[in-house]
PDB file of C-alpha atoms in Angstrom:
ATOM      1  CA  MET H 399       4.525 -43.384  56.263  1.00  0.00           C
ATOM      2  CA  ASP H 400       1.236 -42.734  54.457  1.00  0.00           C
ATOM      3  CA  LEU H 401       0.841 -39.526  56.424  1.00  0.00           C
ATOM      4  CA  TRP H 402       4.277 -38.402  55.315  1.00  0.00           C
ATOM      5  CA  ALA H 403       3.458 -39.149  51.644  1.00  0.00           C
ATOM      6  CA  VAL H 404       0.147 -37.240  51.862  1.00  0.00           C
ATOM      7  CA  ALA H 405       1.891 -34.246  53.486  1.00  0.00           C
ATOM      8  CA  THR H 406       4.578 -34.275  50.749  1.00  0.00           C
ATOM      9  CA  LEU H 407       1.939 -34.524  48.035  1.00  0.00           C
ATOM     10  CA  ALA H 408      -0.061 -31.661  49.601  1.00  0.00           C
ATOM     11  CA  ALA H 409       3.107 -29.533  49.851  1.00  0.00           C
ATOM     12  CA  MET H 410       3.948 -30.267  46.186  1.00  0.00           C
ATOM     13  CA  LEU H 411       0.410 -29.349  45.083  1.00  0.00           C
ATOM     14  CA  MET H 412       0.541 -26.129  47.149  1.00  0.00           C
ATOM     15  CA  LEU H 413       3.940 -25.272  45.661  1.00  0.00           C
ATOM     16  CA  GLY H 414       2.551 -25.958  42.162  1.00  0.00           C
ATOM     17  CA  ALA H 415      -0.446 -23.691  42.829  1.00  0.00           C
ATOM     18  CA  ILE H 416       1.796 -20.890  44.149  1.00  0.00           C
ATOM     19  CA  LEU H 417       4.127 -21.184  41.131  1.00  0.00           C
ATOM     20  CA  THR H 418       1.170 -21.169  38.728  1.00  0.00           C
ATOM     21  CA  LEU H 419      -0.253 -18.031  40.361  1.00  0.00           C
ATOM     22  CA  TYR H 420       3.165 -16.336  40.358  1.00  0.00           C
ATOM     23  CA  ASN H 421       3.803 -17.266  36.706  1.00  0.00           C
ATOM     24  CA  SER H 422       0.385 -15.993  35.580  1.00  0.00           C
ATOM     25  CA  ARG H 423       1.007 -12.653  37.337  1.00  0.00           C
ATOM     26  CA  GLN H 424       4.462 -12.417  35.784  1.00  0.00           C
ATOM     27  CA  ALA H 425       3.069 -13.229  32.329  1.00  0.00           C
ATOM     28  CA  SER H 426       0.436 -10.528  32.748  1.00  0.00           C
ATOM     29  CA  ALA H 427       3.102  -8.008  33.777  1.00  0.00           C
ATOM     30  CA  LEU H 428       5.250  -8.973  30.791  1.00  0.00           C
ATOM     31  CA  ARG H 429       2.274  -8.512  28.400  1.00  0.00           C
ATOM     32  CA  GLU H 430       1.647  -5.056  29.866  1.00  0.00           C
ATOM     33  CA  MET H 431       5.346  -4.203  29.503  1.00  0.00           C
ATOM     34  CA  GLU H 432       5.281  -5.404  25.886  1.00  0.00           C
ATOM     35  CA  GLN H 433       2.293  -3.151  25.188  1.00  0.00           C
ATOM     36  CA  VAL H 434       4.008  -0.144  26.818  1.00  0.00           C
ATOM     37  CA  LEU H 435       7.207  -0.736  24.851  1.00  0.00           C
ATOM     38  CA  SER H 436       5.258  -1.225  21.622  1.00  0.00           C
ATOM     39  CA  ASP H 437       3.363   2.031  22.171  1.00  0.00           C
ATOM     40  CA  TRP H 438       6.614   3.829  22.983  1.00  0.00           C
ATOM     41  CA  TYR H 439       8.275   2.493  19.830  1.00  0.00           C
ATOM     42  CA  LEU H 440       5.335   3.477  17.623  1.00  0.00           C
ATOM     43  CA  MET H 441       5.369   6.945  19.169  1.00  0.00           C
ATOM     44  CA  GLN H 442       9.105   7.270  18.469  1.00  0.00           C
ATOM     45  CA  VAL H 443       8.652   6.143  14.853  1.00  0.00           C
ATOM     46  CA  ALA H 444       5.721   8.522  14.354  1.00  0.00           C
ATOM     47  CA  GLU H 445       7.736  11.403  15.825  1.00  0.00           C
ATOM     48  CA  ARG H 446      10.769  10.604  13.648  1.00  0.00           C
ATOM     49  CA  ARG H 447       8.594  10.330  10.541  1.00  0.00           C
ATOM     50  CA  GLU H 448       6.819  13.597  11.352  1.00  0.00           C
ATOM     51  CA  LYS H 449      10.141  15.433  11.767  1.00  0.00           C
ATOM     52  CA  ALA H 450      11.522  14.005   8.537  1.00  0.00           C
ATOM     53  CA  ARG H 451       8.239  14.446   6.608  1.00  0.00           C
ATOM     54  CA  GLN H 452       9.041  18.094   5.911  1.00  0.00           C
ATOM     55  CA  ALA H 453      12.372  17.070   4.384  1.00  0.00           C
ATOM     56  CA  VAL H 454      10.744  14.654   1.934  1.00  0.00           C
ATOM     57  CA  GLN H 455      10.001  16.526  -1.266  1.00  0.00           C
ATOM     58  CA  VAL H 456       9.343  15.211  -4.752  1.00  0.00           C
ATOM     59  CA  ALA H 457      10.624  17.872  -7.145  1.00  0.00           C
ATOM     60  CA  TYR H 458       9.660  16.144 -10.402  1.00  0.00           C
ATOM     61  CA  PRO H 459       6.454  14.094 -10.085  1.00  0.00           C
ATOM     62  CA  LEU H 460       6.634  12.640 -13.615  1.00  0.00           C
ATOM     63  CA  ALA H 461      10.233  11.537 -13.111  1.00  0.00           C
ATOM     64  CA  TRP H 462       9.287   9.952  -9.768  1.00  0.00           C
ATOM     65  CA  LEU H 463       6.425   8.013 -11.380  1.00  0.00           C
ATOM     66  CA  GLY H 464       8.673   6.900 -14.244  1.00  0.00           C
ATOM     67  CA  GLN H 465      11.296   5.708 -11.780  1.00  0.00           C
ATOM     68  CA  GLN H 466       8.698   3.786  -9.745  1.00  0.00           C
ATOM     69  CA  ALA H 467       7.446   2.147 -12.952  1.00  0.00           C
ATOM     70  CA  GLY H 468      10.907   0.779 -13.707  1.00  0.00           C
ATOM     71  CA  GLY H 469      12.630   3.621 -15.519  1.00  0.00           C
ATOM     72  CA  VAL H 470       9.866   4.512 -17.981  1.00  0.00           C
ATOM     73  CA  SER H 471      10.124   7.921 -19.623  1.00  0.00           C
ATOM     74  CA  LEU H 472       6.752   9.682 -19.481  1.00  0.00           C
ATOM     75  CA  THR H 473       6.055  12.070 -22.347  1.00  0.00           C
ATOM     76  CA  GLY H 474       2.861  13.626 -21.069  1.00  0.00           C
ATOM     77  CA  LEU H 475      -0.380  13.386 -19.182  1.00  0.00           C
ATOM     78  CA  GLU H 476      -3.085  11.750 -21.270  1.00  0.00           C
ATOM     79  CA  ARG H 477      -6.077  11.916 -18.900  1.00  0.00           C
ATOM     80  CA  LYS H 478      -7.234  11.811 -15.295  1.00  0.00           C
ATOM     81  CA  LEU H 479     -10.228   9.908 -13.982  1.00  0.00           C
ATOM     82  CA  GLU H 480     -11.318  11.190 -10.573  1.00  0.00           C
ATOM     83  CA  GLN H 481     -13.894   8.428 -10.049  1.00  0.00           C
ATOM     84  CA  ALA H 482     -11.248   5.743 -10.591  1.00  0.00           C
ATOM     85  CA  GLN H 483      -8.445   7.724  -8.907  1.00  0.00           C
ATOM     86  CA  ALA H 484      -6.337   6.984 -11.974  1.00  0.00           C
ATOM     87  CA  ILE H 485      -3.909   8.989 -14.065  1.00  0.00           C
ATOM     88  CA  SER H 486      -2.920   7.942 -17.567  1.00  0.00           C
ATOM     89  CA  PHE H 487       0.388   8.929 -19.183  1.00  0.00           C
ATOM     90  CA  LEU H 488       1.863   8.391 -22.614  1.00  0.00           C
ATOM     91  CA  THR H 489       5.380   6.984 -22.707  1.00  0.00           C
ATOM     92  CA  ASP H 490       8.144   7.092 -25.275  1.00  0.00           C
ATOM     93  CA  ASN H 491       7.830   3.369 -26.140  1.00  0.00           C
ATOM     94  CA  ALA H 492       4.239   3.153 -27.476  1.00  0.00           C
ATOM     95  CA  THR H 493       2.678   2.252 -24.155  1.00  0.00           C
ATOM     96  CA  ARG H 494       0.314   3.964 -21.801  1.00  0.00           C
ATOM     97  CA  LEU H 495       1.163   4.008 -18.102  1.00  0.00           C
ATOM     98  CA  VAL H 496      -1.867   4.101 -15.827  1.00  0.00           C
ATOM     99  CA  VAL H 497      -1.234   4.801 -12.145  1.00  0.00           C
ATOM    100  CA  SER H 498      -3.883   4.157  -9.485  1.00  0.00           C
ATOM    101  CA  PRO H 499      -4.117   3.161  -5.828  1.00  0.00           C
ATOM    102  CA  LEU H 500      -6.876   0.717  -6.809  1.00  0.00           C
ATOM    103  CA  SER H 501      -6.030  -2.956  -7.247  1.00  0.00           C
ATOM    104  CA  PRO H 502      -6.631  -4.481 -10.706  1.00  0.00           C
ATOM    105  CA  ASP H 503      -9.973  -6.044  -9.737  1.00  0.00           C
ATOM    106  CA  ARG H 504     -11.265  -2.880  -8.071  1.00  0.00           C
ATOM    107  CA  LEU H 505     -10.097  -0.667 -10.936  1.00  0.00           C
ATOM    108  CA  LYS H 506     -11.857  -2.865 -13.498  1.00  0.00           C
ATOM    109  CA  ARG H 507     -15.066  -2.750 -11.437  1.00  0.00           C
ATOM    110  CA  VAL H 508     -14.906   1.050 -11.203  1.00  0.00           C
ATOM    111  CA  LEU H 509     -14.109   1.470 -14.907  1.00  0.00           C
ATOM    112  CA  LYS H 510     -16.861  -0.828 -16.169  1.00  0.00           C
ATOM    113  CA  PRO H 511     -19.769   1.647 -15.819  1.00  0.00           C
ATOM    114  CA  LEU H 512     -17.567   4.594 -16.860  1.00  0.00           C
ATOM    115  CA  GLU H 513     -16.503   2.957 -20.119  1.00  0.00           C
ATOM    116  CA  ALA H 514     -19.822   1.429 -21.115  1.00  0.00           C
ATOM    117  CA  ARG H 515     -20.126   1.505 -24.884  1.00  0.00           C
ATOM    118  CA  ASN H 516     -22.377   4.310 -26.037  1.00  0.00           C
ATOM    119  CA  GLY H 517     -22.597   4.008 -29.785  1.00  0.00           C
ATOM    120  CA  LYS H 518     -20.101   5.711 -32.125  1.00  0.00           C
ATOM    121  CA  VAL H 519     -18.582   7.944 -29.440  1.00  0.00           C
ATOM    122  CA  ALA H 520     -17.163   4.926 -27.586  1.00  0.00           C
ATOM    123  CA  ASN H 521     -14.884   4.089 -30.534  1.00  0.00           C
ATOM    124  CA  LEU H 522     -13.214   7.521 -30.425  1.00  0.00           C
ATOM    125  CA  VAL H 523     -11.617   7.021 -26.999  1.00  0.00           C
ATOM    126  CA  ASP H 524      -9.678   3.892 -26.049  1.00  0.00           C
ATOM    127  CA  PRO H 525     -10.619   2.272 -22.743  1.00  0.00           C
ATOM    128  CA  LEU H 526      -8.200   3.189 -19.964  1.00  0.00           C
ATOM    129  CA  LEU H 527      -6.769  -0.345 -19.751  1.00  0.00           C
ATOM    130  CA  GLY H 528      -6.874  -0.844 -23.508  1.00  0.00           C
ATOM    131  CA  ARG H 529      -9.053  -3.072 -25.617  1.00  0.00           C
ATOM    132  CA  ASN H 530      -7.490  -6.256 -24.194  1.00  0.00           C
ATOM    133  CA  PRO H 531      -7.137  -5.784 -20.393  1.00  0.00           C
ATOM    134  CA  ARG H 532      -5.736  -9.311 -19.956  1.00  0.00           C
ATOM    135  CA  LYS H 533      -2.487  -8.247 -21.652  1.00  0.00           C
ATOM    136  CA  VAL H 534      -1.935  -5.336 -19.275  1.00  0.00           C
ATOM    137  CA  GLN H 535       1.193  -5.690 -17.130  1.00  0.00           C
ATOM    138  CA  VAL H 536       0.615  -4.656 -13.512  1.00  0.00           C
ATOM    139  CA  GLU H 537       3.290  -3.745 -11.004  1.00  0.00           C
ATOM    140  CA  GLU H 538       2.558  -2.972  -7.364  1.00  0.00           C
ATOM    141  CA  ARG H 539       4.721  -0.530  -5.422  1.00  0.00           C
ATOM    142  CA  SER H 540       4.570   0.084  -1.663  1.00  0.00           C
ATOM    143  CA  ILE H 541       6.784   0.823   1.313  1.00  0.00           C
ATOM    144  CA  LEU H 542       7.973  -2.777   1.110  1.00  0.00           C
ATOM    145  CA  ASN H 543       9.610  -2.422  -2.299  1.00  0.00           C
ATOM    146  CA  ALA H 544       9.883   1.324  -2.949  1.00  0.00           C
ATOM    147  CA  GLY H 545      11.351   2.840   0.200  1.00  0.00           C
ATOM    148  CA  GLU H 546      10.278   4.005   3.647  1.00  0.00           C
ATOM    149  CA  TRP H 547       8.835   7.298   2.408  1.00  0.00           C
ATOM    150  CA  PHE H 548       6.835   5.867  -0.494  1.00  0.00           C
ATOM    151  CA  ASP H 549       3.447   6.798   0.971  1.00  0.00           C
ATOM    152  CA  VAL H 550       4.470  10.407   1.642  1.00  0.00           C
ATOM    153  CA  GLU H 551       6.075  10.785  -1.798  1.00  0.00           C
ATOM    154  CA  ALA H 552       3.057   9.211  -3.532  1.00  0.00           C
ATOM    155  CA  GLY H 553       0.763  11.646  -1.727  1.00  0.00           C
ATOM    156  CA  GLN H 554       2.870  14.598  -2.874  1.00  0.00           C
ATOM    157  CA  VAL H 555       2.894  13.350  -6.464  1.00  0.00           C
ATOM    158  CA  GLY H 556      -0.884  12.850  -6.430  1.00  0.00           C
ATOM    159  CA  LYS H 557      -1.415  16.345  -5.057  1.00  0.00           C
ATOM    160  CA  ALA H 558       0.963  17.862  -7.648  1.00  0.00           C
ATOM    161  CA  LEU H 559      -0.913  16.111 -10.470  1.00  0.00           C
ATOM    162  CA  GLY H 560      -4.340  17.047  -9.115  1.00  0.00           C
ATOM    163  CA  VAL H 561      -5.513  13.605  -8.033  1.00  0.00           C
ATOM    164  CA  ASN H 562      -6.990  13.142  -4.586  1.00  0.00           C
ATOM    165  CA  TRP H 563      -5.682   9.757  -3.478  1.00  0.00           C
ATOM    166  CA  GLY H 564      -4.198  10.940  -0.154  1.00  0.00           C
ATOM    167  CA  GLU H 565      -1.103   9.060   1.009  1.00  0.00           C
ATOM    168  CA  PRO H 566      -1.753   5.609  -0.447  1.00  0.00           C
ATOM    169  CA  LYS H 567      -0.193   2.528   1.093  1.00  0.00           C
ATOM    170  CA  ARG H 568       0.386   1.141  -2.412  1.00  0.00           C
ATOM    171  CA  LEU H 569       0.157   2.225  -6.034  1.00  0.00           C
ATOM    172  CA  TYR H 570      -0.446   0.009  -9.034  1.00  0.00           C
ATOM    173  CA  PHE H 571       1.306   0.741 -12.319  1.00  0.00           C
ATOM    174  CA  TYR H 572      -0.521  -0.611 -15.369  1.00  0.00           C
ATOM    175  CA  ARG H 573       1.422  -0.833 -18.647  1.00  0.00           C
ATOM    176  CA  VAL H 574      -1.008  -0.809 -21.532  1.00  0.00           C
ATOM    177  CA  HIS H 575       0.365  -1.502 -25.000  1.00  0.00           C
ATOM    178  CA  LEU H 576      -1.211   0.816 -27.507  1.00  0.00           C
ATOM    179  CA  ALA H 577      -2.681  -0.936 -30.520  1.00  0.00           C
ATOM    180  CA  GLU H 578      -2.760   0.794 -33.848  1.00  0.00           C
ATOM    181  CA  LYS H 579      -6.285   1.549 -34.963  1.00  0.00           C
ATOM    182  CA  LYS H 580      -7.569  -0.093 -38.105  1.00  0.00           C
ATOM    183  CA  ALA H 581      -8.758   2.266 -40.801  1.00  0.00           C
TER     184      ALA H 581
END
């Protein structure tokens, strides 16, 4: 009887080893198939986007920016800062809208040396984010909340306005309330 139990145990262990080997091979094949399907899907998406890219056109860049900022009406371009990749616009409700692909922390770091106070001249031009940057309202827009073609449209708008920010994954909209200057 002990011989029969040992033979059964050996057969069970051999069956377990065979199943483990078979399952590991099958898992490897499934991972390879997942990779192939993933590559195929990404290729299909890239091809579809490339075909449709020519159809995506932003006719009115200022209107597009105003819409992305929540329906703000832009009255004109105030200034462009190439180093900060930022564009500043005046709006019809006494605010300045600053648009940049740089996050708030990065934009502040880039602006710091550019806006260093240099005597009397520094008082003539307001800092890009105003005199109190903590009160600036920031809104982030990306493909997640602004549509599938956001990056392509943002690239077209940047090119139309003369800013080289490429096709950014996200844009930040900074609403700066303009303070009246004291006499």
